[in-house]
Short mmCIF file of C-alpha atoms in Angstrom, two decimals:
data_model
loop_
_atom_site.label_atom_id
_atom_site.label_comp_id
_atom_site.label_asym_id
_atom_site.label_seq_id
_atom_site.Cartn_x
_atom_site.Cartn_y
_atom_site.Cartn_z
CA MET A 501 65.56 7.60 -64.96
CA ALA A 502 61.83 7.59 -64.63
CA LEU A 503 61.72 3.90 -65.54
CA SER A 504 64.20 3.03 -62.75
CA ARG A 505 62.05 4.87 -60.17
CA VAL A 506 58.97 2.91 -61.22
CA CYS A 507 60.82 -0.40 -60.93
CA TRP A 508 62.12 0.50 -57.50
CA SER A 509 58.66 1.43 -56.28
CA ARG A 510 57.24 -1.95 -57.40
CA ALA A 511 60.10 -3.77 -55.71
CA ALA A 512 59.49 -1.92 -52.43
CA LEU A 513 55.74 -2.58 -52.50
CA TRP A 514 55.72 -6.21 -53.59
CA GLY A 515 58.80 -7.39 -51.71
CA SER A 516 61.07 -7.76 -54.75
CA ALA A 517 64.39 -9.59 -54.26
CA VAL A 518 66.21 -6.76 -55.98
CA ALA A 519 68.45 -5.14 -53.38
CA PRO A 520 68.37 -1.37 -53.14
CA GLY A 521 71.43 0.62 -53.67
CA PRO A 522 73.83 1.59 -50.90
CA PHE A 523 72.51 5.14 -50.73
CA VAL A 524 68.96 3.98 -50.10
CA THR A 525 70.09 1.38 -47.54
CA ARG A 526 71.97 4.02 -45.60
CA ARG A 527 68.99 6.36 -45.60
CA LEU A 528 66.78 3.57 -44.24
CA GLN A 529 69.23 2.75 -41.49
CA LEU A 530 69.48 6.38 -40.46
CA GLY A 531 65.70 6.63 -40.46
CA ARG A 532 65.29 3.60 -38.20
CA SER A 533 67.63 5.09 -35.66
CA GLY A 534 65.65 8.33 -35.59
CA SER A 535 62.63 9.39 -33.56
CA ALA A 536 60.14 8.03 -36.12
CA TRP A 537 60.78 4.46 -34.91
CA ARG A 538 60.38 5.10 -31.17
CA ALA A 539 57.56 3.54 -29.09
CA PRO A 540 54.26 5.33 -29.75
CA ARG A 541 53.14 7.74 -27.07
CA SER A 542 49.76 7.37 -25.36
CA SER A 543 47.23 9.76 -26.80
CA LYS A 544 45.04 11.84 -24.46
CA LEU A 545 42.47 12.47 -27.11
CA HIS A 546 40.75 9.11 -26.63
CA LEU A 547 38.80 8.35 -23.38
CA SER A 548 38.34 4.94 -21.82
CA PRO A 549 34.99 3.15 -22.30
CA LYS A 550 34.13 3.74 -18.61
CA ALA A 551 34.66 7.48 -18.95
CA ASP A 552 32.60 7.49 -22.15
CA VAL A 553 29.69 5.84 -20.30
CA LYS A 554 29.90 8.40 -17.49
CA ASN A 555 29.87 11.26 -19.96
CA LEU A 556 26.91 9.74 -21.77
CA ILE A 557 24.97 9.33 -18.54
CA SER A 558 25.78 12.90 -17.49
CA TYR A 559 24.62 14.18 -20.86
CA VAL A 560 21.34 12.23 -20.67
CA VAL A 561 20.66 13.46 -17.12
CA THR A 562 21.33 17.07 -18.10
CA LYS A 563 19.07 16.86 -21.13
CA THR A 564 16.34 15.15 -19.09
CA ARG A 565 16.43 17.89 -16.46
CA ALA A 566 16.24 20.55 -19.15
CA ILE A 567 13.25 18.85 -20.82
CA ASN A 568 11.59 18.35 -17.43
CA GLY A 569 12.04 22.02 -16.57
CA THR A 570 10.55 23.06 -19.91
CA TYR A 571 7.62 20.71 -19.33
CA HIS A 572 6.99 22.16 -15.87
CA ARG A 573 7.05 25.72 -17.19
CA PHE A 574 4.61 24.74 -19.94
CA LEU A 575 2.18 23.20 -17.43
CA GLY A 576 2.48 26.12 -15.03
CA ARG A 577 1.82 28.64 -17.81
CA HIS A 578 -1.04 26.90 -19.63
CA PHE A 579 -2.61 24.61 -16.96
CA PRO A 580 -1.98 26.23 -13.55
CA ARG A 581 -4.59 24.24 -11.59
CA PHE A 582 -3.45 20.92 -13.00
CA TYR A 583 0.17 21.90 -12.40
CA ALA A 584 -0.59 22.58 -8.72
CA LEU A 585 -2.12 19.11 -8.34
CA TYR A 586 0.74 17.55 -10.29
CA THR A 587 3.33 19.23 -8.05
CA VAL A 588 1.58 18.08 -4.87
CA PHE A 589 1.30 14.53 -6.24
CA MET A 590 4.99 14.30 -7.20
CA LYS A 591 6.15 15.74 -3.87
CA GLY A 592 3.82 13.32 -2.09
CA ILE A 593 5.38 10.35 -3.87
CA GLN A 594 8.87 11.56 -2.93
CA MET A 595 7.91 12.05 0.74
CA LEU A 596 6.17 8.67 0.92
CA TRP A 597 9.19 6.97 -0.62
CA ALA A 598 11.49 8.73 1.85
CA ASP A 599 9.25 7.57 4.72
CA ALA A 600 9.37 4.00 3.41
CA LYS A 601 13.18 4.02 3.27
CA LYS A 602 13.40 5.46 6.79
CA ALA A 603 10.94 2.88 8.15
CA ARG A 604 12.92 0.10 6.48
CA ARG A 605 16.13 1.39 8.02
CA ILE A 606 14.53 1.50 11.49
CA LYS A 607 13.16 -2.03 11.15
CA ALA A 608 16.54 -3.30 9.94
CA ASN A 609 18.22 -1.81 13.02
CA MET A 610 15.57 -3.39 15.23
CA TRP A 611 16.22 -6.85 13.75
CA LYS A 612 19.98 -6.40 13.79
CA HIS A 613 20.22 -5.26 17.42
CA ASN A 614 17.16 -7.18 18.72
CA VAL A 615 15.37 -3.99 19.79
CA LYS A 616 11.67 -3.93 20.64
CA PHE A 617 9.26 -1.19 19.57
CA HIS A 618 9.01 0.38 23.04
CA GLN A 619 12.82 0.60 23.23
CA LEU A 620 13.09 2.92 20.25
CA SER A 621 13.45 6.68 20.47
CA TYR A 622 10.33 8.83 20.35
CA ARG A 623 10.81 9.97 16.76
CA GLU A 624 11.45 6.43 15.52
CA MET A 625 8.37 5.10 17.31
CA GLU A 626 6.19 7.88 15.98
CA HIS A 627 7.53 7.40 12.45
CA LEU A 628 6.73 3.69 12.45
CA ARG A 629 3.27 4.27 13.93
CA GLN A 630 2.34 6.89 11.32
CA PHE A 631 3.87 4.95 8.45
CA ARG A 632 1.80 1.88 9.32
CA ARG A 633 -1.38 3.92 9.13
CA ASP A 634 -0.33 5.45 5.81
CA VAL A 635 0.51 2.05 4.34
CA THR A 636 -2.86 0.67 5.44
CA LYS A 637 -4.61 3.47 3.59
CA CYS A 638 -2.45 2.99 0.49
CA LEU A 639 -3.10 -0.76 0.51
CA PHE A 640 -6.83 -0.12 0.39
CA VAL A 641 -6.37 2.03 -2.71
CA GLY A 642 -4.17 -0.67 -4.22
CA VAL A 643 -6.77 -3.37 -3.62
CA ILE A 644 -9.56 -1.48 -5.33
CA SER A 645 -7.22 -0.87 -8.29
CA ILE A 646 -6.73 -4.59 -8.98
CA PRO A 647 -9.72 -5.19 -11.34
CA PRO A 648 -9.03 -4.48 -15.04
CA PHE A 649 -9.35 -0.80 -16.00
CA ALA A 650 -10.25 0.06 -12.39
CA ASN A 651 -7.13 2.20 -12.02
CA TYR A 652 -8.69 4.89 -14.22
CA LEU A 653 -11.69 5.02 -11.90
CA VAL A 654 -9.41 5.09 -8.85
CA PHE A 655 -7.62 8.20 -10.14
CA LEU A 656 -10.98 9.91 -10.48
CA LEU A 657 -12.00 8.83 -6.98
CA MET A 658 -8.73 10.09 -5.52
CA TYR A 659 -9.35 13.47 -7.14
CA LEU A 660 -12.94 13.62 -5.84
CA PHE A 661 -12.30 12.14 -2.36
CA PRO A 662 -8.71 13.01 -1.36
CA ARG A 663 -9.47 12.99 2.38
CA GLN A 664 -10.80 9.44 2.37
CA LEU A 665 -8.38 7.85 -0.11
CA LEU A 666 -5.11 9.77 0.13
CA VAL A 667 -2.62 10.20 2.95
CA LYS A 668 -1.52 13.63 4.15
CA HIS A 669 1.52 13.66 1.81
CA PHE A 670 -0.84 14.24 -1.11
CA TRP A 671 -2.88 17.02 0.52
CA THR A 672 -2.35 20.69 -0.23
CA PRO A 673 -1.53 22.95 2.77
CA LYS A 674 -5.13 24.23 2.80
CA GLN A 675 -6.50 20.71 2.59
CA GLN A 676 -4.37 19.63 5.54
CA ILE A 677 -5.97 22.26 7.77
CA ASP A 678 -9.50 21.68 6.45
CA PHE A 679 -9.29 17.90 6.66
CA LEU A 680 -7.91 17.95 10.21
CA ASP A 681 -10.82 20.20 11.22
CA ILE A 682 -13.26 17.75 9.62
CA TYR A 683 -11.71 14.78 11.39
CA HIS A 684 -11.80 16.58 14.72
CA SER A 685 -15.45 17.52 14.28
CA LEU A 686 -16.21 13.84 13.58
CA ARG A 687 -14.47 12.59 16.70
CA LYS A 688 -15.93 15.40 18.81
CA GLN A 689 -19.43 14.14 18.07
CA SER A 690 -18.82 11.17 20.37
CA HIS A 691 -17.59 13.23 23.34
CA SER A 692 -21.02 13.83 24.85
CA GLU A 693 -21.89 10.15 24.50
CA ILE A 694 -18.71 9.14 26.35
CA ILE A 695 -19.33 11.63 29.18
CA ALA A 696 -22.93 10.40 29.50
CA TYR A 697 -21.71 6.83 29.80
CA LEU A 698 -19.24 7.87 32.55
CA GLU A 699 -22.10 9.47 34.45
CA ARG A 700 -24.16 6.29 34.27
CA ALA A 701 -21.15 4.19 35.27
CA SER A 702 -20.48 6.36 38.33
CA ALA A 703 -23.54 4.85 40.03
CA LEU A 704 -21.84 1.43 39.82
CA VAL A 705 -18.65 2.55 41.60
CA SER A 706 -18.59 1.03 45.06
CA ASP A 707 -16.25 3.57 46.69
CA GLU A 708 -18.22 6.67 47.67
CA ARG A 709 -15.23 9.00 47.44
CA LEU A 710 -14.35 7.82 43.94
CA ARG A 711 -17.99 8.03 42.90
CA TRP A 712 -18.11 11.66 44.01
CA HIS A 713 -14.87 12.50 42.17
CA LEU A 714 -16.11 10.91 38.93
CA THR A 715 -19.43 12.75 39.10
CA ASP A 716 -17.61 16.03 39.82
CA VAL A 717 -15.27 15.66 36.83
CA CYS A 718 -18.17 14.81 34.50
CA THR A 719 -20.08 17.87 35.73
CA LYS A 720 -17.07 20.12 35.14
CA VAL A 721 -16.64 18.88 31.58
CA GLN A 722 -20.35 19.30 30.81
CA ASN A 723 -20.32 22.85 32.22
CA GLY A 724 -17.37 23.87 30.05
CA THR A 725 -14.65 23.70 32.70
CA HIS A 726 -11.26 22.24 31.91
CA PRO A 727 -10.32 19.64 34.58
CA THR A 728 -6.80 19.66 35.98
CA ALA A 729 -4.36 16.77 35.89
CA HIS A 730 -4.87 16.33 39.66
CA ASP A 731 -8.64 15.95 39.16
CA ILE A 732 -8.16 13.23 36.54
CA LEU A 733 -5.43 11.33 38.43
CA ALA A 734 -7.76 11.08 41.42
CA LEU A 735 -9.89 8.69 39.31
CA ARG A 736 -7.15 6.09 38.70
CA GLU A 737 -8.81 3.39 40.78
CA CYS A 738 -12.15 3.82 38.97
CA PHE A 739 -10.60 2.88 35.62
CA SER A 740 -8.64 -0.17 36.78
CA THR A 741 -11.61 -2.38 37.72
CA TYR A 742 -15.33 -2.72 37.05
CA PRO A 743 -17.16 -0.90 35.52
CA LEU A 744 -14.59 1.25 33.64
CA GLY A 745 -11.63 -1.09 33.20
CA LEU A 746 -10.59 -1.93 29.66
CA ASN A 747 -11.88 -5.49 30.04
CA GLN A 748 -15.24 -4.33 31.42
CA LEU A 749 -16.24 -1.69 28.86
CA GLN A 750 -19.54 -2.15 27.04
CA ALA A 751 -19.73 -2.47 23.25
CA LEU A 752 -21.46 0.91 22.73
CA GLN A 753 -18.86 2.65 24.87
CA MET A 754 -16.02 1.02 22.91
CA LYS A 755 -17.57 2.16 19.63
CA ALA A 756 -17.82 5.73 20.92
CA LEU A 757 -14.19 5.64 22.10
CA SER A 758 -13.12 4.26 18.72
CA ARG A 759 -14.75 7.22 16.96
CA ALA A 760 -13.03 9.60 19.39
CA LEU A 761 -9.69 8.07 18.39
CA LEU A 762 -10.49 8.05 14.65
CA LEU A 763 -10.58 4.24 14.62
CA THR A 764 -13.25 2.30 12.79
CA PRO A 765 -16.14 1.30 15.09
CA TYR A 766 -17.48 -1.31 12.66
CA LEU A 767 -15.81 -4.33 14.24
CA PRO A 768 -17.00 -7.09 16.58
CA PRO A 769 -16.63 -6.24 20.31
CA PRO A 770 -13.58 -8.53 20.87
CA LEU A 771 -11.71 -6.86 17.99
CA LEU A 772 -12.77 -3.41 19.19
CA ARG A 773 -11.41 -4.16 22.66
CA TRP A 774 -8.14 -5.55 21.27
CA ARG A 775 -7.65 -2.55 18.99
CA LEU A 776 -8.37 -0.03 21.74
CA LYS A 777 -5.89 -1.83 24.00
CA SER A 778 -3.15 -1.88 21.38
CA HIS A 779 -3.75 1.75 20.38
CA THR A 780 -3.70 2.96 23.99
CA THR A 781 -0.58 0.91 24.75
CA VAL A 782 1.27 2.50 21.80
CA ILE A 783 0.29 6.00 22.97
CA HIS A 784 1.46 5.15 26.48
CA GLN A 785 4.82 3.94 25.13
CA LEU A 786 5.12 7.09 23.02
CA ASP A 787 4.41 9.20 26.11
CA ARG A 788 7.19 7.55 28.08
CA ALA A 789 9.64 8.04 25.23
CA LEU A 790 8.54 11.68 24.83
CA ALA A 791 8.95 12.35 28.55
CA LYS A 792 12.47 10.95 28.29
CA LEU A 793 13.24 13.14 25.28
CA GLY A 794 11.58 16.30 26.60
CA ILE A 795 8.87 18.45 25.03
CA GLY A 796 11.38 21.23 24.51
CA GLN A 797 13.24 19.08 21.97
CA LEU A 798 10.22 18.88 19.65
CA THR A 799 9.61 21.22 16.74
CA ALA A 800 6.37 23.18 16.53
CA GLN A 801 4.98 20.78 13.92
CA GLU A 802 5.88 17.74 16.03
CA VAL A 803 4.12 19.27 19.04
CA LYS A 804 0.96 19.93 17.04
CA SER A 805 0.97 16.39 15.63
CA ALA A 806 1.45 14.91 19.11
CA CYS A 807 -1.45 16.95 20.51
CA TYR A 808 -3.74 16.05 17.62
CA LEU A 809 -3.05 12.34 18.08
CA ARG A 810 -4.09 12.64 21.73
CA GLY A 811 -7.41 14.33 21.00
CA LEU A 812 -6.68 18.06 20.83
CA ASN A 813 -7.41 20.05 17.68
CA SER A 814 -4.06 21.82 17.65
CA THR A 815 -4.33 23.36 14.17
CA HIS A 816 -5.59 26.68 15.57
CA ILE A 817 -3.81 26.76 18.94
CA ALA A 818 -0.59 28.65 19.67
CA ASP A 819 2.59 26.65 20.15
CA ASP A 820 3.06 27.57 23.83
CA ARG A 821 -0.50 26.46 24.67
CA CYS A 822 0.04 23.19 22.82
CA ARG A 823 3.19 22.53 24.83
CA ALA A 824 1.39 23.33 28.07
CA TRP A 825 -1.46 20.94 27.23
CA LEU A 826 0.99 18.22 26.19
CA GLY A 827 2.78 18.66 29.52
CA GLU A 828 -0.50 18.02 31.37
CA TRP A 829 -1.10 14.91 29.26
CA LEU A 830 2.37 13.52 29.99
CA GLN A 831 1.92 14.19 33.70
CA ILE A 832 -1.18 11.99 33.67
CA SER A 833 0.11 9.32 31.29
CA CYS A 834 3.47 8.74 32.97
CA SER A 835 1.71 8.28 36.33
CA LEU A 836 -0.48 5.42 35.10
CA LYS A 837 0.20 1.71 35.25
CA GLU A 838 -0.73 -0.77 32.57
CA ALA A 839 -3.91 -1.79 34.41
CA GLU A 840 -5.05 1.85 34.50
CA LEU A 841 -4.78 2.57 30.77
CA SER A 842 -8.56 2.88 30.49
CA LEU A 843 -8.15 6.29 32.13
CA LEU A 844 -5.68 7.29 29.43
CA LEU A 845 -8.22 6.16 26.85
CA HIS A 846 -10.94 8.37 28.37
CA ASN A 847 -8.44 11.17 28.89
CA VAL A 848 -8.71 11.87 25.13
CA VAL A 849 -12.13 13.31 25.96
CA LEU A 850 -11.69 14.57 29.52
CA LEU A 851 -8.57 16.66 28.89
CA SER A 852 -9.32 18.02 25.43
CA THR A 853 -13.05 18.85 25.37
CA ASN A 854 -12.92 22.32 26.94
CA TYR A 855 -9.35 23.35 26.28
CA LEU A 856 -9.12 26.88 24.91
CA GLU A 857 -8.99 26.94 21.10
CA THR A 858 -8.23 30.00 18.98
CA ARG A 859 -10.61 29.86 16.05
CA ARG A 860 -9.90 31.42 12.68
#
């Protein structure tokens, strides 16, 4: 009996020609008709390769965030000062990258719809203007990092001179206030020189009435009085022709105006004149767009930034006073023609010198 079972097993495994008995054949036929020979069902235990990749990516991201959080807690606990600088630096990179993507999107829409700069909305114009200045500053840092091993020195210089080498995204909140105060004190140093030049130029004005108005406004500013928008608009004709038109300004006066606008004065006179023209034209276009939008639509930070760009140190002035001053500026700017933009250029000094500031 045991020998017959062994022979049958060999025949089944090696394909023997020996036919099985009728009992075995019937059992096989019954088995084939049963559920064991149906089509295999799809198993839910195995995931597709695409789902496996997604799960792997999710796992890596989760682990990376956990490690990053542990690293941040370690820095904050053992190196608090370095962690503060590290946090500001990382947030600055994120904000600068976000600004770059927004500027690229605005430029793409301009090219797609054939829109000029002055046709943009106020916020888009202001974003492009500020981003250009930030990129110029970043490019300078990039250029000095080109020589071999100079990047290590650049990091040290950025730590020692953040105001000169870094944009505002990488400043701490305290540094933002302090640096804006420093910049305003630098541009305020040229105010007296600009007023003195206006006094000397008043003698060259042919119209007696205009000459008297110009002398009166200069005297008010020197005596600490804030001139009204009506007083400044009365001088429109003085700043459209000789001696105070944009094309008639002297080199020393253009250098003083460049310092008042936080522009470099170390350029040849033709470049100084071109840069002052372009800068004043952009401000004039921004003013028209802002008047169309309305000052009430701006946030408090946007109002302070707009006032600071136009010559007022708004870091220590209340929001309502900033809005009132910006309203006076827009009243003057929107009344000027392109030939009278020299008055808008000098208005940076005339309207902001004696405006009430709340000091700390």
